């Protein structure tokens, strides 16, 4: 296991369509985060899982967004009825609860373009 | 809402010069992480500082965490064109999810 993996790397979709992204964290990491990054900005927190439990969601996460981590391993982020404002880089990060510090490692991201 | 102010947002200097990037907040963080991000890629972790006053060195890069764990700096000595990129600081919240609060980033360009 060499790091956090995200799929797909790029997604172009028409407005109104649904999209789903996948994140495979570092295998021993029990914490998983989703962030969103728009051009010229730092990443913004979307949601957090500890094992399979979704423990925190940002107010940025509208009702059209849903995330799951069914077995405490990989996670999916679904966006329903996409809007042009959803265009961004979606980043997944993982870390280990119980470690000495809170180092988080990021995947390569999924670049979403809504046309 | 915790905020992390990063400055400068853009910096263009000549090869061989020194530079410092700052991250400041009114909030205390459990740790502070510095990342470097290339276009179209995710952030890559450079260093994590945990203890107030801590200094870490990574070759020509020196990272410092403020005594009160509210601010941090990145100093690059004798910058090289390979240092060009987007540098992000991120503070980890003390409680709960310990999610990261990011600065806006510093776009660094080192000219040969």
PDB file of C-alpha atoms in Angstrom:
ATOM      1  CA  UNK A   1       0.000   0.000   0.000  1.00  0.00           C
ATOM      2  CA  UNK A   2       1.711   3.145  -1.181  1.00  0.00           C
ATOM      3  CA  UNK A   3      -0.753   5.808  -0.168  1.00  0.00           C
ATOM      4  CA  UNK A   4      -4.258   7.164  -0.525  1.00  0.00           C
ATOM      5  CA  UNK A   5      -5.840   6.323  -3.859  1.00  0.00           C
ATOM      6  CA  UNK A   6      -8.708   8.180  -5.514  1.00  0.00           C
ATOM      7  CA  UNK A   7     -10.751   7.254  -8.559  1.00  0.00           C
ATOM      8  CA  UNK A   8     -11.427   8.683 -11.049  1.00  0.00           C
ATOM      9  CA  UNK A   9      -8.735  11.338 -11.428  1.00  0.00           C
ATOM     10  CA  UNK A  10     -10.919  13.421 -13.682  1.00  0.00           C
ATOM     11  CA  UNK A  11     -14.670  13.558 -14.265  1.00  0.00           C
ATOM     12  CA  UNK A  12     -16.602  15.733 -16.679  1.00  0.00           C
ATOM     13  CA  UNK A  13     -20.355  15.620 -16.282  1.00  0.00           C
ATOM     14  CA  UNK A  14     -23.398  17.490 -17.480  1.00  0.00           C
ATOM     15  CA  UNK A  15     -25.341  19.623 -15.065  1.00  0.00           C
ATOM     16  CA  UNK A  16     -28.028  17.598 -13.358  1.00  0.00           C
ATOM     17  CA  UNK A  17     -26.215  14.271 -13.537  1.00  0.00           C
ATOM     18  CA  UNK A  18     -25.100  12.261 -10.507  1.00  0.00           C
ATOM     19  CA  UNK A  19     -21.447  11.437  -9.897  1.00  0.00           C
ATOM     20  CA  UNK A  20     -19.666   9.160  -7.440  1.00  0.00           C
ATOM     21  CA  UNK A  21     -16.050   9.255  -6.374  1.00  0.00           C
ATOM     22  CA  UNK A  22     -14.083   6.590  -4.551  1.00  0.00           C
ATOM     23  CA  UNK A  23     -11.285   6.867  -2.010  1.00  0.00           C
ATOM     24  CA  UNK A  24      -9.087   4.036  -0.749  1.00  0.00           C
ATOM     25  CA  UNK A  25      -7.195   5.219   2.336  1.00  0.00           C
ATOM     26  CA  UNK A  26      -3.906   3.928   3.708  1.00  0.00           C
ATOM     27  CA  UNK A  27      -4.863   0.481   4.977  1.00  0.00           C
ATOM     28  CA  UNK A  28      -4.155   0.900   8.692  1.00  0.00           C
ATOM     29  CA  UNK A  29      -5.734   4.362   8.894  1.00  0.00           C
ATOM     30  CA  UNK A  30      -9.044   4.535  10.722  1.00  0.00           C
ATOM     31  CA  UNK A  31      -9.776   8.197   9.988  1.00  0.00           C
ATOM     32  CA  UNK A  32     -10.924   9.387   6.584  1.00  0.00           C
ATOM     33  CA  UNK A  33     -11.666  12.932   5.461  1.00  0.00           C
ATOM     34  CA  UNK A  34     -13.121  14.522   2.342  1.00  0.00           C
ATOM     35  CA  UNK A  35     -12.113  18.027   1.340  1.00  0.00           C
ATOM     36  CA  UNK A  36     -12.993  20.267  -1.598  1.00  0.00           C
ATOM     37  CA  UNK A  37     -10.576  22.675  -3.235  1.00  0.00           C
ATOM     38  CA  UNK A  38     -11.449  25.381  -5.722  1.00  0.00           C
ATOM     39  CA  UNK A  39      -8.922  27.253  -7.852  1.00  0.00           C
ATOM     40  CA  UNK A  40      -6.683  29.562  -5.883  1.00  0.00           C
ATOM     41  CA  UNK A  41      -7.920  28.369  -2.500  1.00  0.00           C
ATOM     42  CA  UNK A  42      -6.791  25.933   0.148  1.00  0.00           C
ATOM     43  CA  UNK A  43      -8.829  22.753   0.673  1.00  0.00           C
ATOM     44  CA  UNK A  44     -12.051  23.039   2.717  1.00  0.00           C
ATOM     45  CA  UNK A  45     -13.347  20.288   4.976  1.00  0.00           C
ATOM     46  CA  UNK A  46     -16.469  18.416   3.864  1.00  0.00           C
ATOM     47  CA  UNK A  47     -16.873  15.364   6.079  1.00  0.00           C
ATOM     48  CA  UNK A  48     -15.099  12.951   8.433  1.00  0.00           C
ATOM     49  CA  UNK A  49     -15.311   9.221   9.157  1.00  0.00           C
ATOM     50  CA  UNK A  50     -13.876   7.352  12.067  1.00  0.00           C
ATOM     51  CA  UNK A  51     -13.946   3.732  10.955  1.00  0.00           C
ATOM     52  CA  UNK A  52     -17.398   3.350   9.375  1.00  0.00           C
ATOM     53  CA  UNK A  53     -19.093   6.118  11.348  1.00  0.00           C
ATOM     54  CA  UNK A  54     -19.613   9.522   9.761  1.00  0.00           C
ATOM     55  CA  UNK A  55     -18.969  11.761  12.744  1.00  0.00           C
ATOM     56  CA  UNK A  56     -18.830  15.253  11.307  1.00  0.00           C
ATOM     57  CA  UNK A  57     -20.221  17.080   8.276  1.00  0.00           C
ATOM     58  CA  UNK A  58     -19.487  20.620   7.171  1.00  0.00           C
ATOM     59  CA  UNK A  59     -22.255  23.107   6.459  1.00  0.00           C
ATOM     60  CA  UNK A  60     -20.733  23.161   2.949  1.00  0.00           C
ATOM     61  CA  UNK A  61     -22.161  19.681   2.450  1.00  0.00           C
ATOM     62  CA  UNK A  62     -25.587  20.292   0.964  1.00  0.00           C
ATOM     63  CA  UNK A  63     -28.350  17.685   0.830  1.00  0.00           C
ATOM     64  CA  UNK A  64     -27.155  16.730  -2.648  1.00  0.00           C
ATOM     65  CA  UNK A  65     -23.925  15.349  -1.189  1.00  0.00           C
ATOM     66  CA  UNK A  66     -23.682  12.009   0.562  1.00  0.00           C
ATOM     67  CA  UNK A  67     -20.693  10.033   1.717  1.00  0.00           C
ATOM     68  CA  UNK A  68     -20.313   6.496   2.967  1.00  0.00           C
ATOM     69  CA  UNK A  69     -17.620   4.278   4.358  1.00  0.00           C
ATOM     70  CA  UNK A  70     -19.529   1.000   4.686  1.00  0.00           C
ATOM     71  CA  UNK A  71     -16.855  -1.311   6.057  1.00  0.00           C
ATOM     72  CA  UNK A  72     -14.502   1.255   7.512  1.00  0.00           C
ATOM     73  CA  UNK A  73     -12.173   0.874   4.566  1.00  0.00           C
ATOM     74  CA  UNK A  74     -12.858   2.640   1.251  1.00  0.00           C
ATOM     75  CA  UNK A  75     -15.228   5.583   1.047  1.00  0.00           C
ATOM     76  CA  UNK A  76     -17.504   7.005  -1.624  1.00  0.00           C
ATOM     77  CA  UNK A  77     -18.692  10.564  -2.135  1.00  0.00           C
ATOM     78  CA  UNK A  78     -21.790  11.023  -4.262  1.00  0.00           C
ATOM     79  CA  UNK A  79     -23.095  14.278  -5.641  1.00  0.00           C
ATOM     80  CA  UNK A  80     -26.651  14.234  -6.944  1.00  0.00           C
ATOM     81  CA  UNK A  81     -28.060  16.690  -9.489  1.00  0.00           C
ATOM     82  CA  UNK A  82     -24.681  18.319 -10.040  1.00  0.00           C
ATOM     83  CA  UNK A  83     -24.452  22.091 -10.477  1.00  0.00           C
ATOM     84  CA  UNK A  84     -21.730  24.157 -12.096  1.00  0.00           C
ATOM     85  CA  UNK A  85     -20.717  25.392  -8.652  1.00  0.00           C
ATOM     86  CA  UNK A  86     -19.766  21.835  -7.740  1.00  0.00           C
ATOM     87  CA  UNK A  87     -16.797  22.034 -10.123  1.00  0.00           C
ATOM     88  CA  UNK A  88     -13.714  21.606  -7.937  1.00  0.00           C
ATOM     89  CA  UNK A  89     -10.984  19.210  -6.892  1.00  0.00           C
ATOM     90  CA  UNK A  90     -12.302  16.664  -4.379  1.00  0.00           C
ATOM     91  CA  UNK A  91      -9.596  15.415  -2.070  1.00  0.00           C
ATOM     92  CA  UNK A  92      -9.566  12.462   0.274  1.00  0.00           C
ATOM     93  CA  UNK A  93      -7.181  12.187   3.210  1.00  0.00           C
ATOM     94  CA  UNK A  94      -6.568   9.556   5.855  1.00  0.00           C
ATOM     95  CA  UNK A  95      -4.857   9.435   9.216  1.00  0.00           C
ATOM     96  CA  UNK A  96      -4.515   7.174  12.219  1.00  0.00           C
ATOM     97  CA  UNK A  97      -6.396   7.892  15.426  1.00  0.00           C
ATOM     98  CA  UNK A  98      -4.140   6.986  18.287  1.00  0.00           C
ATOM     99  CA  UNK A  99      -0.937   8.024  16.607  1.00  0.00           C
ATOM    100  CA  UNK A 100       1.527  10.483  18.073  1.00  0.00           C
ATOM    101  CA  UNK A 101       0.245  13.310  15.949  1.00  0.00           C
ATOM    102  CA  UNK A 102      -2.507  14.028  13.468  1.00  0.00           C
ATOM    103  CA  UNK A 103      -0.616  13.660  10.206  1.00  0.00           C
ATOM    104  CA  UNK A 104      -3.003  13.400   7.301  1.00  0.00           C
ATOM    105  CA  UNK A 105      -2.028  12.035   3.917  1.00  0.00           C
ATOM    106  CA  UNK A 106      -3.899  13.059   0.793  1.00  0.00           C
ATOM    107  CA  UNK A 107      -4.805  11.268  -2.388  1.00  0.00           C
ATOM    108  CA  UNK A 108      -4.219  12.729  -5.832  1.00  0.00           C
ATOM    109  CA  UNK A 109      -7.744  14.090  -5.937  1.00  0.00           C
ATOM    110  CA  UNK A 110     -10.657  13.878  -8.353  1.00  0.00           C
ATOM    111  CA  UNK A 111     -11.082  16.910 -10.581  1.00  0.00           C
ATOM    112  CA  UNK A 112     -14.799  17.420 -11.285  1.00  0.00           C
ATOM    113  CA  UNK A 113     -15.955  19.659 -14.105  1.00  0.00           C
ATOM    114  CA  UNK A 114     -19.688  20.272 -14.464  1.00  0.00           C
ATOM    115  CA  UNK A 115     -20.684  21.617 -17.881  1.00  0.00           C
TER     116      UNK A 115
ATOM    117  CA  UNK B   1     -14.831  29.081  12.806  1.00  0.00           C
ATOM    118  CA  UNK B   2     -11.068  28.749  12.874  1.00  0.00           C
ATOM    119  CA  UNK B   3      -9.105  30.659  10.251  1.00  0.00           C
ATOM    120  CA  UNK B   4      -5.495  30.402   9.155  1.00  0.00           C
ATOM    121  CA  UNK B   5      -4.053  33.414   7.358  1.00  0.00           C
ATOM    122  CA  UNK B   6      -1.179  32.567   5.077  1.00  0.00           C
ATOM    123  CA  UNK B   7       1.129  35.181   3.560  1.00  0.00           C
ATOM    124  CA  UNK B   8       2.273  36.097   1.073  1.00  0.00           C
ATOM    125  CA  UNK B   9      -0.170  34.583  -1.411  1.00  0.00           C
ATOM    126  CA  UNK B  10       2.273  35.014  -4.287  1.00  0.00           C
ATOM    127  CA  UNK B  11       6.046  35.229  -4.208  1.00  0.00           C
ATOM    128  CA  UNK B  12       8.457  35.382  -7.133  1.00  0.00           C
ATOM    129  CA  UNK B  13      12.174  35.548  -6.378  1.00  0.00           C
ATOM    130  CA  UNK B  14      15.510  34.763  -7.967  1.00  0.00           C
ATOM    131  CA  UNK B  15      17.400  31.525  -7.485  1.00  0.00           C
ATOM    132  CA  UNK B  16      19.685  31.709  -4.468  1.00  0.00           C
ATOM    133  CA  UNK B  17      17.547  34.115  -2.449  1.00  0.00           C
ATOM    134  CA  UNK B  18      15.977  33.299   0.905  1.00  0.00           C
ATOM    135  CA  UNK B  19      12.276  33.544   1.704  1.00  0.00           C
ATOM    136  CA  UNK B  20       9.815  33.075   4.539  1.00  0.00           C
ATOM    137  CA  UNK B  21       6.140  32.131   4.401  1.00  0.00           C
ATOM    138  CA  UNK B  22       3.908  32.823   7.391  1.00  0.00           C
ATOM    139  CA  UNK B  23       0.740  31.255   8.762  1.00  0.00           C
ATOM    140  CA  UNK B  24      -1.124  33.024  11.534  1.00  0.00           C
ATOM    141  CA  UNK B  25      -4.260  32.301  13.504  1.00  0.00           C
ATOM    142  CA  UNK B  26      -6.016  33.378  16.661  1.00  0.00           C
ATOM    143  CA  UNK B  27      -6.781  29.708  17.370  1.00  0.00           C
ATOM    144  CA  UNK B  28      -4.614  27.074  19.002  1.00  0.00           C
ATOM    145  CA  UNK B  29      -3.944  23.920  16.995  1.00  0.00           C
ATOM    146  CA  UNK B  30      -2.906  20.452  18.132  1.00  0.00           C
ATOM    147  CA  UNK B  31      -0.373  20.336  15.306  1.00  0.00           C
ATOM    148  CA  UNK B  32       0.450  22.177  12.134  1.00  0.00           C
ATOM    149  CA  UNK B  33       1.286  20.591   8.843  1.00  0.00           C
ATOM    150  CA  UNK B  34       2.965  21.992   5.755  1.00  0.00           C
ATOM    151  CA  UNK B  35       2.129  20.601   2.359  1.00  0.00           C
ATOM    152  CA  UNK B  36       3.343  21.199  -1.166  1.00  0.00           C
ATOM    153  CA  UNK B  37       0.912  20.830  -4.043  1.00  0.00           C
ATOM    154  CA  UNK B  38       1.638  20.555  -7.751  1.00  0.00           C
ATOM    155  CA  UNK B  39      -1.015  21.500 -10.336  1.00  0.00           C
ATOM    156  CA  UNK B  40      -3.652  18.794 -10.708  1.00  0.00           C
ATOM    157  CA  UNK B  41      -2.306  16.763  -7.793  1.00  0.00           C
ATOM    158  CA  UNK B  42      -3.166  16.349  -4.136  1.00  0.00           C
ATOM    159  CA  UNK B  43      -1.144  18.022  -1.373  1.00  0.00           C
ATOM    160  CA  UNK B  44       2.019  16.164  -0.346  1.00  0.00           C
ATOM    161  CA  UNK B  45       2.977  16.305   3.320  1.00  0.00           C
ATOM    162  CA  UNK B  46       6.328  17.974   3.983  1.00  0.00           C
ATOM    163  CA  UNK B  47       6.414  18.163   7.778  1.00  0.00           C
ATOM    164  CA  UNK B  48       4.285  18.107  10.925  1.00  0.00           C
ATOM    165  CA  UNK B  49       5.123  20.262  13.945  1.00  0.00           C
ATOM    166  CA  UNK B  50       3.453  19.409  17.217  1.00  0.00           C
ATOM    167  CA  UNK B  51       5.167  21.119  20.156  1.00  0.00           C
ATOM    168  CA  UNK B  52       5.081  24.875  20.744  1.00  0.00           C
ATOM    169  CA  UNK B  53       8.425  26.373  19.722  1.00  0.00           C
ATOM    170  CA  UNK B  54       9.371  23.310  17.724  1.00  0.00           C
ATOM    171  CA  UNK B  55      11.763  23.749  14.814  1.00  0.00           C
ATOM    172  CA  UNK B  56      12.201  21.133  12.105  1.00  0.00           C
ATOM    173  CA  UNK B  57      14.616  21.189   9.207  1.00  0.00           C
ATOM    174  CA  UNK B  58      14.244  19.457   5.891  1.00  0.00           C
ATOM    175  CA  UNK B  59      17.384  20.167   3.859  1.00  0.00           C
ATOM    176  CA  UNK B  60      17.088  23.879   2.970  1.00  0.00           C
ATOM    177  CA  UNK B  61      13.588  24.194   4.484  1.00  0.00           C
ATOM    178  CA  UNK B  62      13.123  25.221   8.121  1.00  0.00           C
ATOM    179  CA  UNK B  63       9.704  24.964   9.770  1.00  0.00           C
ATOM    180  CA  UNK B  64       8.816  26.577  13.071  1.00  0.00           C
ATOM    181  CA  UNK B  65       5.731  26.270  15.274  1.00  0.00           C
ATOM    182  CA  UNK B  66       4.932  29.266  17.443  1.00  0.00           C
ATOM    183  CA  UNK B  67       5.243  28.966  21.216  1.00  0.00           C
ATOM    184  CA  UNK B  68       1.466  29.285  21.618  1.00  0.00           C
ATOM    185  CA  UNK B  69       0.749  26.821  18.775  1.00  0.00           C
ATOM    186  CA  UNK B  70      -1.183  29.487  16.850  1.00  0.00           C
ATOM    187  CA  UNK B  71       1.266  30.317  14.079  1.00  0.00           C
ATOM    188  CA  UNK B  72       4.012  28.831  11.979  1.00  0.00           C
ATOM    189  CA  UNK B  73       6.631  29.789   9.430  1.00  0.00           C
ATOM    190  CA  UNK B  74       8.452  28.131   6.563  1.00  0.00           C
ATOM    191  CA  UNK B  75      11.873  29.481   5.666  1.00  0.00           C
ATOM    192  CA  UNK B  76      13.687  28.413   2.523  1.00  0.00           C
ATOM    193  CA  UNK B  77      17.391  29.105   2.208  1.00  0.00           C
ATOM    194  CA  UNK B  78      19.049  29.536  -1.174  1.00  0.00           C
ATOM    195  CA  UNK B  79      15.871  28.826  -3.124  1.00  0.00           C
ATOM    196  CA  UNK B  80      16.147  26.727  -6.264  1.00  0.00           C
ATOM    197  CA  UNK B  81      13.841  26.476  -9.302  1.00  0.00           C
ATOM    198  CA  UNK B  82      12.805  23.028  -8.055  1.00  0.00           C
ATOM    199  CA  UNK B  83      11.218  24.701  -5.022  1.00  0.00           C
ATOM    200  CA  UNK B  84       8.596  26.276  -7.290  1.00  0.00           C
ATOM    201  CA  UNK B  85       5.085  25.237  -6.286  1.00  0.00           C
ATOM    202  CA  UNK B  86       2.093  25.869  -4.034  1.00  0.00           C
ATOM    203  CA  UNK B  87       2.833  25.658  -0.317  1.00  0.00           C
ATOM    204  CA  UNK B  88      -0.065  25.113   2.086  1.00  0.00           C
ATOM    205  CA  UNK B  89      -0.118  25.296   5.852  1.00  0.00           C
ATOM    206  CA  UNK B  90      -2.843  23.436   7.735  1.00  0.00           C
ATOM    207  CA  UNK B  91      -3.684  23.453  11.425  1.00  0.00           C
ATOM    208  CA  UNK B  92      -5.291  20.420  13.058  1.00  0.00           C
ATOM    209  CA  UNK B  93      -8.162  21.199  15.408  1.00  0.00           C
ATOM    210  CA  UNK B  94      -7.648  20.082  18.980  1.00  0.00           C
ATOM    211  CA  UNK B  95     -11.024  18.443  19.528  1.00  0.00           C
ATOM    212  CA  UNK B  96     -13.327  16.118  17.652  1.00  0.00           C
ATOM    213  CA  UNK B  97     -12.418  15.197  14.109  1.00  0.00           C
ATOM    214  CA  UNK B  98      -9.112  17.062  14.332  1.00  0.00           C
ATOM    215  CA  UNK B  99      -9.815  18.160  10.825  1.00  0.00           C
ATOM    216  CA  UNK B 100      -7.372  20.428   9.050  1.00  0.00           C
ATOM    217  CA  UNK B 101      -7.953  24.135   8.586  1.00  0.00           C
ATOM    218  CA  UNK B 102      -5.956  25.332   5.595  1.00  0.00           C
ATOM    219  CA  UNK B 103      -4.408  28.634   4.717  1.00  0.00           C
ATOM    220  CA  UNK B 104      -5.016  30.070   1.240  1.00  0.00           C
ATOM    221  CA  UNK B 105      -1.627  28.863   0.057  1.00  0.00           C
ATOM    222  CA  UNK B 106       1.535  30.571  -1.172  1.00  0.00           C
ATOM    223  CA  UNK B 107       2.294  30.295  -4.872  1.00  0.00           C
ATOM    224  CA  UNK B 108       6.097  30.339  -5.010  1.00  0.00           C
ATOM    225  CA  UNK B 109       8.075  30.893  -8.204  1.00  0.00           C
ATOM    226  CA  UNK B 110      11.851  30.648  -8.235  1.00  0.00           C
ATOM    227  CA  UNK B 111      13.380  32.178 -11.337  1.00  0.00           C
ATOM    228  CA  UNK B 112      16.683  30.792 -12.662  1.00  0.00           C
TER     229      UNK B 112
END
